[in-house]
PDB file of C-alpha atoms in Angstrom:
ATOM      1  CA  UNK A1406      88.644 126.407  96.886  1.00 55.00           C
ATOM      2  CA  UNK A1407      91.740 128.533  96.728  1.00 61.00           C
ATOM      3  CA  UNK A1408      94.471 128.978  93.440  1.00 66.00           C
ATOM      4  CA  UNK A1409      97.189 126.138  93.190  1.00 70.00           C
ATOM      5  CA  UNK A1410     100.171 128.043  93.331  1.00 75.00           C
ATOM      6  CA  UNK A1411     101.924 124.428  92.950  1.00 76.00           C
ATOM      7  CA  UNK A1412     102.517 122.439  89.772  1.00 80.00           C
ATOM      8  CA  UNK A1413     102.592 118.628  91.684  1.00 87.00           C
ATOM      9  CA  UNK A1414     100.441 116.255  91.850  1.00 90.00           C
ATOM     10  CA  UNK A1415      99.717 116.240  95.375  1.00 89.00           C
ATOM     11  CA  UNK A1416      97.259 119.028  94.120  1.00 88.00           C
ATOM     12  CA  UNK A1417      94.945 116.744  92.657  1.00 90.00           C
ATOM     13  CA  UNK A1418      95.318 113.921  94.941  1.00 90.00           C
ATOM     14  CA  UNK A1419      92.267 112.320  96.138  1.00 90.00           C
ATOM     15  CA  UNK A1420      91.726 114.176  99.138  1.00 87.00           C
ATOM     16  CA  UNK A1421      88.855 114.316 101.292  1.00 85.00           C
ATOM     17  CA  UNK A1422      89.102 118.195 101.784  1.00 84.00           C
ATOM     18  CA  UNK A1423      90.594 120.172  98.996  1.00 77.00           C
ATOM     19  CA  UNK A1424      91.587 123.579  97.996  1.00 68.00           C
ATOM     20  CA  UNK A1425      93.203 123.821 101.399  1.00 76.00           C
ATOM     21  CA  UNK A1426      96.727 122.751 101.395  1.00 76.00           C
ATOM     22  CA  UNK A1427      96.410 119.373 103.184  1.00 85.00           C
ATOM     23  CA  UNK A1428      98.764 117.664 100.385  1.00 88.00           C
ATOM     24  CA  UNK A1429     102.098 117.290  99.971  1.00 90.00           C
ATOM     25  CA  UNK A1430     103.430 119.755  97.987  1.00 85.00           C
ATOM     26  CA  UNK A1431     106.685 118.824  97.670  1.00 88.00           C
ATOM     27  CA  UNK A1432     108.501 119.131  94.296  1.00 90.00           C
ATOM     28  CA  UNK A1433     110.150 115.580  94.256  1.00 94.00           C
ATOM     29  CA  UNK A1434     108.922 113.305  92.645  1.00 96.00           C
ATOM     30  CA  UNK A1435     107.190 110.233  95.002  1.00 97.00           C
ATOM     31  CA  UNK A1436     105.620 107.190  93.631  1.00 97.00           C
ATOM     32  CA  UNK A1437     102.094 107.363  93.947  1.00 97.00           C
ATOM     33  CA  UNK A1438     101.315 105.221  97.073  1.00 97.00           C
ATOM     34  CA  UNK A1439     104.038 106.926  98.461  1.00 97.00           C
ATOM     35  CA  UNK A1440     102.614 110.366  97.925  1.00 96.00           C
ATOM     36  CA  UNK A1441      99.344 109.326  99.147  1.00 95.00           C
ATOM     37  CA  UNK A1442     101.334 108.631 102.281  1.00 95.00           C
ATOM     38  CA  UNK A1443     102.517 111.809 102.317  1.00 94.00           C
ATOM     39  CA  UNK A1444      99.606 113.196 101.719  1.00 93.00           C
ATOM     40  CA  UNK A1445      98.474 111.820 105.168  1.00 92.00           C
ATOM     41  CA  UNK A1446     100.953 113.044 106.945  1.00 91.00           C
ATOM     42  CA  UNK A1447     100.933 116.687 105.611  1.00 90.00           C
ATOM     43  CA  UNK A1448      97.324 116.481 106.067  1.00 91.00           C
ATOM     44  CA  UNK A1449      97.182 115.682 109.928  1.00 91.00           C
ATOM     45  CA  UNK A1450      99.927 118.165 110.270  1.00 90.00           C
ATOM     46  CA  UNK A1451      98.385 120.774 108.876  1.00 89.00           C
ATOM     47  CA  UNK A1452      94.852 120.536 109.984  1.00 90.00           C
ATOM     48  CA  UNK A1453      96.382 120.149 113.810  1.00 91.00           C
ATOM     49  CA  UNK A1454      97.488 123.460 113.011  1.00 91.00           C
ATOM     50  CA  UNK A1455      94.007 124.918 111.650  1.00 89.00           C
ATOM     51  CA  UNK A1456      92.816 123.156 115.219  1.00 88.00           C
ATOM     52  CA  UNK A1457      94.922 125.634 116.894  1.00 89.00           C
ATOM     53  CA  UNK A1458      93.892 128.374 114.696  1.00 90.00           C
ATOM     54  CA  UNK A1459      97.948 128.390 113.355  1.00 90.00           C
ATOM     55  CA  UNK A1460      98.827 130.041 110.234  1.00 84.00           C
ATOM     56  CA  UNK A1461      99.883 127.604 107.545  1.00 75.00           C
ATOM     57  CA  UNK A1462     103.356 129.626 107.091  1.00 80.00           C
ATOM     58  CA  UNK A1463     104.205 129.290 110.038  1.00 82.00           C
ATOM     59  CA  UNK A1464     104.114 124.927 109.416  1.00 76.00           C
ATOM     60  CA  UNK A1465     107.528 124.188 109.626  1.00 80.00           C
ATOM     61  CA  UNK A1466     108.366 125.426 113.185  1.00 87.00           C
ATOM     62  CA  UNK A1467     104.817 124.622 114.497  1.00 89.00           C
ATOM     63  CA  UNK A1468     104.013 121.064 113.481  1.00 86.00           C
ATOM     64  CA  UNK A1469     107.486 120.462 115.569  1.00 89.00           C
ATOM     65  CA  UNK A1470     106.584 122.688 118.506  1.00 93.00           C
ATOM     66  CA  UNK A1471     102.643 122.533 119.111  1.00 92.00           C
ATOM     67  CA  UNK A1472     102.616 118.702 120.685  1.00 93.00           C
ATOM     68  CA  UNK A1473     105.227 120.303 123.137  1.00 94.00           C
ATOM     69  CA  UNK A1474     103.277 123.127 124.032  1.00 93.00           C
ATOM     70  CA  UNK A1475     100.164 120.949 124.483  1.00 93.00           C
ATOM     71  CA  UNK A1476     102.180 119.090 126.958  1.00 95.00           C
ATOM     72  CA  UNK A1477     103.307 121.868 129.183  1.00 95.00           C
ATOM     73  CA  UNK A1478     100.611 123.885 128.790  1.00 95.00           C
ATOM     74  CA  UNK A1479      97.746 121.010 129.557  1.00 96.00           C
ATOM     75  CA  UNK A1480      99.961 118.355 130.073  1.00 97.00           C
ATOM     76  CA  UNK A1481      97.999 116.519 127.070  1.00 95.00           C
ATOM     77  CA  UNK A1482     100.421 115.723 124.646  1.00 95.00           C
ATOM     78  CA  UNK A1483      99.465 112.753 124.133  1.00 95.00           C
ATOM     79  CA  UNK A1484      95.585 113.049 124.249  1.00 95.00           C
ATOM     80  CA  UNK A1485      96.111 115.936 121.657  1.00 94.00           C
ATOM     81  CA  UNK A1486      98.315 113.850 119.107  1.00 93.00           C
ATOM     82  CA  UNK A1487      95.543 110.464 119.021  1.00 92.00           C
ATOM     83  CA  UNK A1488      92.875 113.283 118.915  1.00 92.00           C
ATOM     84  CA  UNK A1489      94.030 114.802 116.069  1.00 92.00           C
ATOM     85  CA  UNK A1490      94.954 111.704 114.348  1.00 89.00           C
ATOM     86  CA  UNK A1491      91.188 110.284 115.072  1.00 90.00           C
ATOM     87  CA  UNK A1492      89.848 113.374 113.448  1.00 91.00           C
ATOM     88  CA  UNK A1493      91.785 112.481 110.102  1.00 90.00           C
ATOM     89  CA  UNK A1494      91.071 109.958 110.274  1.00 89.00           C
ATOM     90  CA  UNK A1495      87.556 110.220 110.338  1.00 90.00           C
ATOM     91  CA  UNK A1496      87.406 112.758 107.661  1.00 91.00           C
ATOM     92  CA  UNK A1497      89.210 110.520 105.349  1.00 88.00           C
ATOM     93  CA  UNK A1498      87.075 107.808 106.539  1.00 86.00           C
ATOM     94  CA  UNK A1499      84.500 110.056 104.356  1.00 86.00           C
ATOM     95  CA  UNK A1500      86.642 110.556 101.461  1.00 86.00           C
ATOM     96  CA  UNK A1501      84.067 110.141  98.266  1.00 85.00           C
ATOM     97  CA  UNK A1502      86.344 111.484  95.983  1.00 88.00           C
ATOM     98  CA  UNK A1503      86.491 110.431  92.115  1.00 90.00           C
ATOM     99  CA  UNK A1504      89.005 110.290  89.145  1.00 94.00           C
ATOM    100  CA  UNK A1505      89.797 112.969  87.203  1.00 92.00           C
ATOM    101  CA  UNK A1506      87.140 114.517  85.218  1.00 89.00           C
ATOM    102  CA  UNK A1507      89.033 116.649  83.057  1.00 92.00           C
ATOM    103  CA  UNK A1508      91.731 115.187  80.016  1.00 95.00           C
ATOM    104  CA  UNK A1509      93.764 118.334  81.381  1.00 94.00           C
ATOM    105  CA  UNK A1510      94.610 116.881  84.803  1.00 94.00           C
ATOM    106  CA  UNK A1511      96.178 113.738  83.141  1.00 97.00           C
ATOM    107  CA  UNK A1512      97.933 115.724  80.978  1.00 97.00           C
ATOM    108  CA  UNK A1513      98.440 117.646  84.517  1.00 95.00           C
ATOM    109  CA  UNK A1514     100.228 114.672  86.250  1.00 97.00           C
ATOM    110  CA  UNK A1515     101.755 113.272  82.724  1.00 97.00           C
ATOM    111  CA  UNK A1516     103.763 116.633  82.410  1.00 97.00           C
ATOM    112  CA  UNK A1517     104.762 116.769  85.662  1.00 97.00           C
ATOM    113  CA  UNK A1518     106.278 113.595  85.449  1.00 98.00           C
ATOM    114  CA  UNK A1519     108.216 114.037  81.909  1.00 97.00           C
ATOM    115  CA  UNK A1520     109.645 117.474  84.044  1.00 97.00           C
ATOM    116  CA  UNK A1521     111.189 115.056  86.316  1.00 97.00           C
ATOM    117  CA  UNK A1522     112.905 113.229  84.022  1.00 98.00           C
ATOM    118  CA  UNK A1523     113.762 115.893  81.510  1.00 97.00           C
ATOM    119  CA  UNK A1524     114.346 119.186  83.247  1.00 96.00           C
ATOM    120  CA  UNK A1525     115.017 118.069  86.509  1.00 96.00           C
ATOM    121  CA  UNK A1526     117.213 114.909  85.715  1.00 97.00           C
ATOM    122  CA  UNK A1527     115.572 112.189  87.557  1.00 96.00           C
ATOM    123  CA  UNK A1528     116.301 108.721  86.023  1.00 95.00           C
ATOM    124  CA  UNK A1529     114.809 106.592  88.990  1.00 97.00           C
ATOM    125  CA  UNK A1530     112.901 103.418  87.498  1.00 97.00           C
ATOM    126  CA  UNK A1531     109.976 104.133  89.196  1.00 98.00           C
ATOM    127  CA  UNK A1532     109.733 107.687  87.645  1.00 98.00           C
ATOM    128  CA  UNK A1533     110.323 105.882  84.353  1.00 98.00           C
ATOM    129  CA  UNK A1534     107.774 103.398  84.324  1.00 98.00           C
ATOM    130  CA  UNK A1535     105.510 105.885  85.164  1.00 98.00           C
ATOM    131  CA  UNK A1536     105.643 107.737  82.163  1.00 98.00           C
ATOM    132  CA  UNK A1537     106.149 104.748  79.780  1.00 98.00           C
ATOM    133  CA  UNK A1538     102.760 103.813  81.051  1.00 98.00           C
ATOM    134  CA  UNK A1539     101.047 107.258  80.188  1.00 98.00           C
ATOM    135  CA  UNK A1540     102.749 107.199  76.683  1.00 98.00           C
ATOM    136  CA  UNK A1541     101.191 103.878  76.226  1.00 98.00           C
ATOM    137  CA  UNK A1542      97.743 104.443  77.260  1.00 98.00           C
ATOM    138  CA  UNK A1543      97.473 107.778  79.459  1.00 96.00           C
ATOM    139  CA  UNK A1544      93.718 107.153  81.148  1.00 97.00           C
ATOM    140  CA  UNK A1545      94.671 103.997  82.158  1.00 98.00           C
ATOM    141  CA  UNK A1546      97.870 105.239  83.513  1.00 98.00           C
ATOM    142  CA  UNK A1547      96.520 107.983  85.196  1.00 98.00           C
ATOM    143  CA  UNK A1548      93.733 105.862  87.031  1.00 97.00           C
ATOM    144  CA  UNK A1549      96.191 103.646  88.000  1.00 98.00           C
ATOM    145  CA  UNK A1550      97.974 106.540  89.260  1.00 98.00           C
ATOM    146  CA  UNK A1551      95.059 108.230  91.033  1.00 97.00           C
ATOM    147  CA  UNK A1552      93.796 104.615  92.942  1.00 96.00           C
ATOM    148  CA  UNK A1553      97.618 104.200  93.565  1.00 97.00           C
ATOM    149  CA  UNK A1554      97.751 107.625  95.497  1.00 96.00           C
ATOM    150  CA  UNK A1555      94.227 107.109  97.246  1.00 94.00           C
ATOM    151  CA  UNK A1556      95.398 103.401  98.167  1.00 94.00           C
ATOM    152  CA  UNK A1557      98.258 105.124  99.940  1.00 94.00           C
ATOM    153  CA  UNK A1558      96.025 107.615 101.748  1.00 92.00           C
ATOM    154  CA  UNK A1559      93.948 105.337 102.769  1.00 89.00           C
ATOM    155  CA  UNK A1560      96.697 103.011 104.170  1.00 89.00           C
ATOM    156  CA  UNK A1561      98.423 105.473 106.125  1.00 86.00           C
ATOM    157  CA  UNK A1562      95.524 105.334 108.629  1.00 76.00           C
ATOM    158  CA  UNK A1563      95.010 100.920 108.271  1.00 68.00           C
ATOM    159  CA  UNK A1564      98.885 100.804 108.681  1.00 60.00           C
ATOM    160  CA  UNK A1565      99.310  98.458 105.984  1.00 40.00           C
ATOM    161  CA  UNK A1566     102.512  98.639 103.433  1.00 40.00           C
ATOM    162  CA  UNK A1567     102.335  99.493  99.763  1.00 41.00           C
TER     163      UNK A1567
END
């Protein structure tokens, strides 16, 4: 498992591979389900990329580019996106991940969160509720939080809404 040069909470998402960086690690804030979504998405993008043997930095311009080049190269643009997305979907399909063990990842997420609204400025209701739950009782919060972002994971590949 590599260093987290990140402090989000897509870095301890329930993720069925981790220490790579399959997560969204964005620095906005994203209601949970919602960053479980995006947690999908970053995933398949970035482990079509390991497919190719593609350097991670190199994301941005690739995860654009590479279905195009599998199309004119091997005129399998198609056959290369569904592959990929079977493949992550499989893995997920595997997922045995479990809640936090450690106090200091609540605290993790709970910080994170208060940053938001305090440094950053974000007053969005969502953000808010969030961390009037974790004041009020922060394992319960953050469990809720944790099966919210693994419900959103997980429904990225069903297709079913939040």
């Amino acid at each position: 498992m590599i260093s987290n040069q990140y402090w989000i909470p897509g870095v301890l998402s329930p993720l069925a591979i981790m220490g790579k960086y399959y997560m969204y690690y964005g620095n906005a804030f994203l209601p949970p389900c919602e960053l479980g979504k995006a947690n999908a998405r970053c995933f398949e993008q970035e482990l079509m990329l390991d497919m190719l043997s593609i350097c991670c930095f190199h994301l941005r311009w690739a995860e654009e580019m590479v279905p195009d080049i599998m199309g004119s190269l091997f005129n399998m643009k198609d056959q290369f996106l569904k592959k990929v997305h079977e493949t992550t979907y499989h893995i997920n399909s595997c997922n045995s991940s479990f809640f936090w063990e450690s106090e200091r990842n609540i605290d993790f997420i709970y910080y994170f969160l208060q940053r938001k609204y305090t440094i950053d400025g974000e007053k969005s209701k969502e953000l808010i509720k969030w961390i009037k739950f974790f004041e009020k009782d922060k394992k319960e919060a953050a469990l809720n939080f944790w099966y919210e972002i693994q419900k959103g994971i997980t429904e990225s590949w069903d297709k079913i809404q939040c």
